[in-house]
């Protein structure tokens, strides 16, 4: 059984093979209409369950389109549809779904939900996001960087803002893909202690981005944060906004990424999002190609 649960529990060689496969599949579709099936149909006769406890645009659309392009069918389920973990255990839900579908992608809140689903499912399970990590996003980010700048090994990546679930997956990727990762943000929003040793900290954002090949940020308030956190987060993070002045301190050819959705002129200015450093829409597109390669990896494993 080959799950895709997190970057640090997937062999580095397998992650590299997934990126290479995603590049190849993207190139093979160059110029084709979005609805045209891929020449290869690895999901033919397969059904994929897409489970969403959290709202989603990119994850939902990219997985749905990807399954269809590879010849499969999707079943999209919300947490409300399933009452996941309410009345029926997650373990029993996993056992039941495994009788109906060939692959499960779950976008959920608690990491424990993902892990229990994987433990009891008899089909592969993919982590579409948890409060702790977001590995599919980072696979798309690595792919995007390498499309534009070549191998990420040995490069400098700077994260500005909150040490959240997306940063956690960047930290896992730094070890697996062998690049330098610097966190710049306020101490109260430091990444979880379990990630220590995978990145360095520089509180001064201008100093942090010097020599950076890639600058990354995310929303200051995540969807799982309480509304009461909004004003406090803005006060804490205002000095870590990615703007033109900050990008000017990075390497001249540095890229800018954001997993989206973005709050323009909060964590990043519109001039950066729409400027020459930004590859955010290539990054969003590559969710499709990276996840197609992940699904194929799971079914071939």
GROMACS .gro file of C-alpha atoms in nm:
model
  301
    1UNK     CA    1   0.000   0.000   0.000
    2UNK     CA    2   0.155   0.329  -0.112
    3UNK     CA    3   0.002   0.632   0.058
    4UNK     CA    4   0.110   0.994   0.011
    5UNK     CA    5   0.074   1.133   0.361
    6UNK     CA    6   0.369   1.371   0.410
    7UNK     CA    7   0.698   1.460   0.247
    8UNK     CA    8   0.916   1.346   0.536
    9UNK     CA    9   0.770   0.994   0.529
   10UNK     CA   10   0.805   0.955   0.151
   11UNK     CA   11   1.151   0.850   0.026
   12UNK     CA   12   1.346   1.137  -0.132
   13UNK     CA   13   1.407   0.931  -0.446
   14UNK     CA   14   1.033   0.878  -0.484
   15UNK     CA   15   0.964   1.251  -0.444
   16UNK     CA   16   1.217   1.325  -0.717
   17UNK     CA   17   1.056   1.065  -0.946
   18UNK     CA   18   0.714   1.223  -0.885
   19UNK     CA   19   0.842   1.569  -0.982
   20UNK     CA   20   1.007   1.431  -1.297
   21UNK     CA   21   0.688   1.245  -1.390
   22UNK     CA   22   0.479   1.559  -1.336
   23UNK     CA   23   0.709   1.755  -1.567
   24UNK     CA   24   0.683   1.487  -1.832
   25UNK     CA   25   0.304   1.465  -1.812
   26UNK     CA   26   0.268   1.843  -1.828
   27UNK     CA   27   0.487   1.861  -2.138
   28UNK     CA   28   0.286   1.583  -2.304
   29UNK     CA   29  -0.031   1.793  -2.266
   30UNK     CA   30   0.120   2.113  -2.404
   31UNK     CA   31  -0.134   2.291  -2.625
   32UNK     CA   32  -0.413   2.038  -2.566
   33UNK     CA   33  -0.765   2.138  -2.459
   34UNK     CA   34  -0.814   2.092  -2.085
   35UNK     CA   35  -1.077   1.822  -2.133
   36UNK     CA   36  -0.877   1.602  -2.371
   37UNK     CA   37  -0.777   1.272  -2.208
   38UNK     CA   38  -0.408   1.202  -2.161
   39UNK     CA   39  -0.251   0.961  -2.407
   40UNK     CA   40  -0.175   0.739  -2.107
   41UNK     CA   41  -0.477   0.646  -1.897
   42UNK     CA   42  -0.344   0.511  -1.566
   43UNK     CA   43  -0.677   0.576  -1.388
   44UNK     CA   44  -0.895   0.407  -1.649
   45UNK     CA   45  -1.167   0.205  -1.472
   46UNK     CA   46  -1.069   0.364  -1.138
   47UNK     CA   47  -1.285   0.575  -0.904
   48UNK     CA   48  -1.127   0.834  -0.674
   49UNK     CA   49  -1.303   0.968  -0.364
   50UNK     CA   50  -1.226   1.336  -0.298
   51UNK     CA   51  -1.319   1.423   0.062
   52UNK     CA   52  -1.336   1.787   0.174
   53UNK     CA   53  -1.388   1.887   0.534
   54UNK     CA   54  -1.239   2.228   0.447
   55UNK     CA   55  -1.341   2.467   0.166
   56UNK     CA   56  -1.131   2.436  -0.146
   57UNK     CA   57  -1.080   2.579  -0.493
   58UNK     CA   58  -0.741   2.465  -0.622
   59UNK     CA   59  -0.734   2.127  -0.447
   60UNK     CA   60  -1.085   2.035  -0.553
   61UNK     CA   61  -1.059   2.147  -0.915
   62UNK     CA   62  -0.704   2.021  -0.975
   63UNK     CA   63  -0.770   1.673  -0.838
   64UNK     CA   64  -1.105   1.645  -1.018
   65UNK     CA   65  -0.959   1.755  -1.354
   66UNK     CA   66  -0.651   1.540  -1.303
   67UNK     CA   67  -0.852   1.224  -1.241
   68UNK     CA   68  -1.061   1.287  -1.551
   69UNK     CA   69  -0.759   1.356  -1.771
   70UNK     CA   70  -0.608   1.024  -1.660
   71UNK     CA   71  -0.925   0.833  -1.743
   72UNK     CA   72  -1.080   0.794  -1.398
   73UNK     CA   73  -1.401   0.901  -1.229
   74UNK     CA   74  -1.440   1.116  -0.917
   75UNK     CA   75  -1.678   1.110  -0.624
   76UNK     CA   76  -1.666   1.444  -0.439
   77UNK     CA   77  -1.776   1.428  -0.075
   78UNK     CA   78  -1.796   1.700   0.189
   79UNK     CA   79  -1.757   1.648   0.561
   80UNK     CA   80  -2.125   1.741   0.601
   81UNK     CA   81  -2.225   1.476   0.346
   82UNK     CA   82  -2.039   1.209   0.536
   83UNK     CA   83  -2.054   1.322   0.899
   84UNK     CA   84  -1.692   1.213   0.906
   85UNK     CA   85  -1.605   1.096   1.254
   86UNK     CA   86  -1.957   1.167   1.385
   87UNK     CA   87  -2.166   0.857   1.446
   88UNK     CA   88  -1.940   0.633   1.239
   89UNK     CA   89  -1.570   0.610   1.320
   90UNK     CA   90  -1.311   0.727   1.070
   91UNK     CA   91  -1.175   0.373   1.069
   92UNK     CA   92  -1.510   0.229   0.963
   93UNK     CA   93  -1.554   0.502   0.702
   94UNK     CA   94  -1.213   0.407   0.560
   95UNK     CA   95  -1.308   0.039   0.549
   96UNK     CA   96  -1.637   0.114   0.373
   97UNK     CA   97  -1.492   0.358   0.118
   98UNK     CA   98  -1.223   0.106   0.031
   99UNK     CA   99  -1.497  -0.128  -0.093
  100UNK     CA  100  -1.626   0.138  -0.336
  101UNK     CA  101  -1.325   0.334  -0.463
  102UNK     CA  102  -0.965   0.277  -0.570
  103UNK     CA  103  -0.803   0.587  -0.418
  104UNK     CA  104  -0.892   0.839  -0.145
  105UNK     CA  105  -0.782   1.204  -0.124
  106UNK     CA  106  -0.878   1.379   0.199
  107UNK     CA  107  -0.855   1.749   0.288
  108UNK     CA  108  -0.925   1.766   0.660
  109UNK     CA  109  -0.853   1.949   0.984
  110UNK     CA  110  -0.677   1.714   1.222
  111UNK     CA  111  -0.376   1.512   1.115
  112UNK     CA  112  -0.514   1.227   1.326
  113UNK     CA  113  -0.808   1.198   1.085
  114UNK     CA  114  -0.572   1.152   0.790
  115UNK     CA  115  -0.360   0.896   0.974
  116UNK     CA  116  -0.659   0.692   1.089
  117UNK     CA  117  -0.802   0.696   0.737
  118UNK     CA  118  -0.471   0.565   0.600
  119UNK     CA  119  -0.434   0.303   0.873
  120UNK     CA  120  -0.768   0.140   0.803
  121UNK     CA  121  -0.815   0.200   0.429
  122UNK     CA  122  -0.720  -0.083   0.197
  123UNK     CA  123  -0.663   0.163  -0.090
  124UNK     CA  124  -0.404   0.445  -0.111
  125UNK     CA  125  -0.476   0.769   0.077
  126UNK     CA  126  -0.344   1.113  -0.024
  127UNK     CA  127  -0.305   1.409   0.211
  128UNK     CA  128  -0.485   1.699   0.041
  129UNK     CA  129  -0.414   1.922   0.344
  130UNK     CA  130  -0.434   1.908   0.723
  131UNK     CA  131  -0.388   2.175   0.986
  132UNK     CA  132  -0.031   2.049   1.019
  133UNK     CA  133   0.094   1.997   0.661
  134UNK     CA  134   0.020   2.054   0.291
  135UNK     CA  135   0.255   1.826   0.093
  136UNK     CA  136   0.074   1.840  -0.243
  137UNK     CA  137   0.118   2.218  -0.250
  138UNK     CA  138   0.491   2.197  -0.191
  139UNK     CA  139   0.537   1.936  -0.463
  140UNK     CA  140   0.380   2.186  -0.703
  141UNK     CA  141   0.607   2.459  -0.566
  142UNK     CA  142   0.922   2.253  -0.617
  143UNK     CA  143   0.807   2.170  -0.970
  144UNK     CA  144   0.741   2.538  -1.044
  145UNK     CA  145   1.079   2.652  -0.915
  146UNK     CA  146   1.263   2.392  -1.120
  147UNK     CA  147   1.068   2.481  -1.435
  148UNK     CA  148   1.192   2.839  -1.405
  149UNK     CA  149   1.532   2.810  -1.237
  150UNK     CA  150   1.654   2.450  -1.258
  151UNK     CA  151   1.735   2.221  -0.964
  152UNK     CA  152   1.634   2.353  -0.623
  153UNK     CA  153   1.916   2.166  -0.452
  154UNK     CA  154   2.147   2.410  -0.276
  155UNK     CA  155   1.920   2.711  -0.334
  156UNK     CA  156   1.798   2.952  -0.066
  157UNK     CA  157   1.425   2.968   0.010
  158UNK     CA  158   1.288   3.230   0.251
  159UNK     CA  159   0.947   3.205   0.416
  160UNK     CA  160   0.807   3.532   0.550
  161UNK     CA  161   0.513   3.523   0.789
  162UNK     CA  162   0.341   3.259   0.998
  163UNK     CA  163   0.504   2.920   1.061
  164UNK     CA  164   0.190   2.736   0.950
  165UNK     CA  165   0.106   2.404   0.783
  166UNK     CA  166   0.241   2.510   0.443
  167UNK     CA  167   0.571   2.612   0.603
  168UNK     CA  168   0.585   2.273   0.778
  169UNK     CA  169   0.580   2.097   0.443
  170UNK     CA  170   0.845   2.337   0.311
  171UNK     CA  171   1.061   2.237   0.609
  172UNK     CA  172   1.014   1.869   0.524
  173UNK     CA  173   1.099   1.945   0.161
  174UNK     CA  174   1.417   2.131   0.256
  175UNK     CA  175   1.560   1.809   0.391
  176UNK     CA  176   1.428   1.583   0.116
  177UNK     CA  177   1.535   1.810  -0.173
  178UNK     CA  178   1.846   1.951   0.001
  179UNK     CA  179   1.787   2.328  -0.008
  180UNK     CA  180   1.837   2.600   0.253
  181UNK     CA  181   1.522   2.725   0.425
  182UNK     CA  182   1.504   3.046   0.630
  183UNK     CA  183   1.203   3.146   0.840
  184UNK     CA  184   1.141   3.514   0.908
  185UNK     CA  185   0.849   3.598   1.130
  186UNK     CA  186   0.756   3.695   1.487
  187UNK     CA  187   0.856   3.455   1.764
  188UNK     CA  188   0.496   3.385   1.878
  189UNK     CA  189   0.427   3.242   1.530
  190UNK     CA  190   0.738   3.027   1.503
  191UNK     CA  191   0.696   2.684   1.342
  192UNK     CA  192   0.624   2.385   1.564
  193UNK     CA  193   0.923   2.258   1.765
  194UNK     CA  194   0.922   1.921   1.586
  195UNK     CA  195   1.054   2.099   1.275
  196UNK     CA  196   1.364   2.238   1.445
  197UNK     CA  197   1.685   2.161   1.262
  198UNK     CA  198   1.520   2.179   0.920
  199UNK     CA  199   1.544   2.558   0.885
  200UNK     CA  200   1.710   2.866   1.032
  201UNK     CA  201   1.550   3.179   1.178
  202UNK     CA  202   1.623   3.542   1.094
  203UNK     CA  203   1.384   3.791   1.255
  204UNK     CA  204   1.480   4.080   1.025
  205UNK     CA  205   1.300   4.011   0.694
  206UNK     CA  206   1.531   4.237   0.489
  207UNK     CA  207   1.834   4.048   0.616
  208UNK     CA  208   1.660   3.714   0.574
  209UNK     CA  209   1.590   3.756   0.202
  210UNK     CA  210   1.943   3.862   0.108
  211UNK     CA  211   2.068   3.606  -0.141
  212UNK     CA  212   1.726   3.438  -0.165
  213UNK     CA  213   1.635   3.245  -0.479
  214UNK     CA  214   1.272   3.208  -0.372
  215UNK     CA  215   1.053   3.413  -0.137
  216UNK     CA  216   0.730   3.256  -0.012
  217UNK     CA  217   0.443   3.373   0.205
  218UNK     CA  218   0.089   3.272   0.294
  219UNK     CA  219  -0.221   3.431   0.443
  220UNK     CA  220  -0.181   3.579   0.788
  221UNK     CA  221  -0.501   3.416   0.912
  222UNK     CA  222  -0.560   3.052   0.815
  223UNK     CA  223  -0.907   2.908   0.761
  224UNK     CA  224  -0.881   2.707   1.083
  225UNK     CA  225  -0.782   3.010   1.295
  226UNK     CA  226  -1.053   3.174   1.512
  227UNK     CA  227  -1.188   3.513   1.407
  228UNK     CA  228  -1.046   3.660   1.727
  229UNK     CA  229  -0.697   3.599   1.588
  230UNK     CA  230  -0.739   3.829   1.288
  231UNK     CA  231  -0.643   4.168   1.438
  232UNK     CA  232  -0.368   4.018   1.652
  233UNK     CA  233  -0.215   3.838   1.353
  234UNK     CA  234  -0.218   4.152   1.142
  235UNK     CA  235  -0.039   4.347   1.414
  236UNK     CA  236   0.221   4.072   1.455
  237UNK     CA  237   0.288   4.020   1.085
  238UNK     CA  238   0.261   4.367   0.931
  239UNK     CA  239   0.640   4.404   0.928
  240UNK     CA  240   0.673   4.077   0.731
  241UNK     CA  241   0.468   4.183   0.430
  242UNK     CA  242   0.629   4.084   0.100
  243UNK     CA  243   0.652   4.406  -0.099
  244UNK     CA  244   0.874   4.557  -0.367
  245UNK     CA  245   1.124   4.683  -0.111
  246UNK     CA  246   1.164   4.337   0.038
  247UNK     CA  247   1.196   4.164  -0.298
  248UNK     CA  248   1.466   4.416  -0.394
  249UNK     CA  249   1.683   4.265  -0.117
  250UNK     CA  250   1.664   3.917  -0.271
  251UNK     CA  251   1.861   3.793  -0.571
  252UNK     CA  252   1.768   3.984  -0.890
  253UNK     CA  253   1.615   3.671  -1.042
  254UNK     CA  254   1.442   3.554  -0.724
  255UNK     CA  255   1.095   3.407  -0.762
  256UNK     CA  256   0.791   3.481  -0.549
  257UNK     CA  257   0.531   3.217  -0.455
  258UNK     CA  258   0.204   3.207  -0.261
  259UNK     CA  259  -0.019   2.900  -0.239
  260UNK     CA  260  -0.334   3.116  -0.279
  261UNK     CA  261  -0.589   3.242  -0.203
  262UNK     CA  262  -0.406   3.565  -0.121
  263UNK     CA  263  -0.527   3.872   0.062
  264UNK     CA  264  -0.382   4.135  -0.165
  265UNK     CA  265  -0.196   4.413   0.014
  266UNK     CA  266  -0.196   4.225   0.344
  267UNK     CA  267   0.072   3.953   0.338
  268UNK     CA  268   0.183   4.056  -0.013
  269UNK     CA  269   0.131   4.362  -0.226
  270UNK     CA  270  -0.045   4.347  -0.560
  271UNK     CA  271   0.268   4.489  -0.723
  272UNK     CA  272   0.462   4.178  -0.618
  273UNK     CA  273   0.180   3.935  -0.702
  274UNK     CA  274   0.151   4.080  -1.051
  275UNK     CA  275   0.518   4.168  -1.092
  276UNK     CA  276   0.813   4.005  -1.269
  277UNK     CA  277   0.920   3.786  -0.973
  278UNK     CA  278   0.579   3.623  -0.933
  279UNK     CA  279   0.503   3.273  -1.058
  280UNK     CA  280   0.188   3.224  -0.850
  281UNK     CA  281  -0.036   3.118  -1.137
  282UNK     CA  282   0.219   2.873  -1.277
  283UNK     CA  283   0.236   2.743  -0.920
  284UNK     CA  284  -0.144   2.706  -0.908
  285UNK     CA  285  -0.152   2.526  -1.243
  286UNK     CA  286   0.117   2.287  -1.133
  287UNK     CA  287  -0.104   2.158  -0.853
  288UNK     CA  288  -0.279   1.968  -1.133
  289UNK     CA  289   0.033   1.810  -1.279
  290UNK     CA  290   0.204   1.733  -0.948
  291UNK     CA  291  -0.109   1.567  -0.809
  292UNK     CA  292  -0.157   1.359  -1.123
  293UNK     CA  293   0.194   1.225  -1.071
  294UNK     CA  294   0.120   1.162  -0.702
  295UNK     CA  295  -0.194   0.964  -0.787
  296UNK     CA  296  -0.007   0.754  -1.039
  297UNK     CA  297   0.272   0.696  -0.784
  298UNK     CA  298   0.019   0.572  -0.529
  299UNK     CA  299  -0.151   0.332  -0.767
  300UNK     CA  300   0.174   0.195  -0.908
  301UNK     CA  301   0.342   0.153  -0.568
   0.00000   0.00000   0.00000
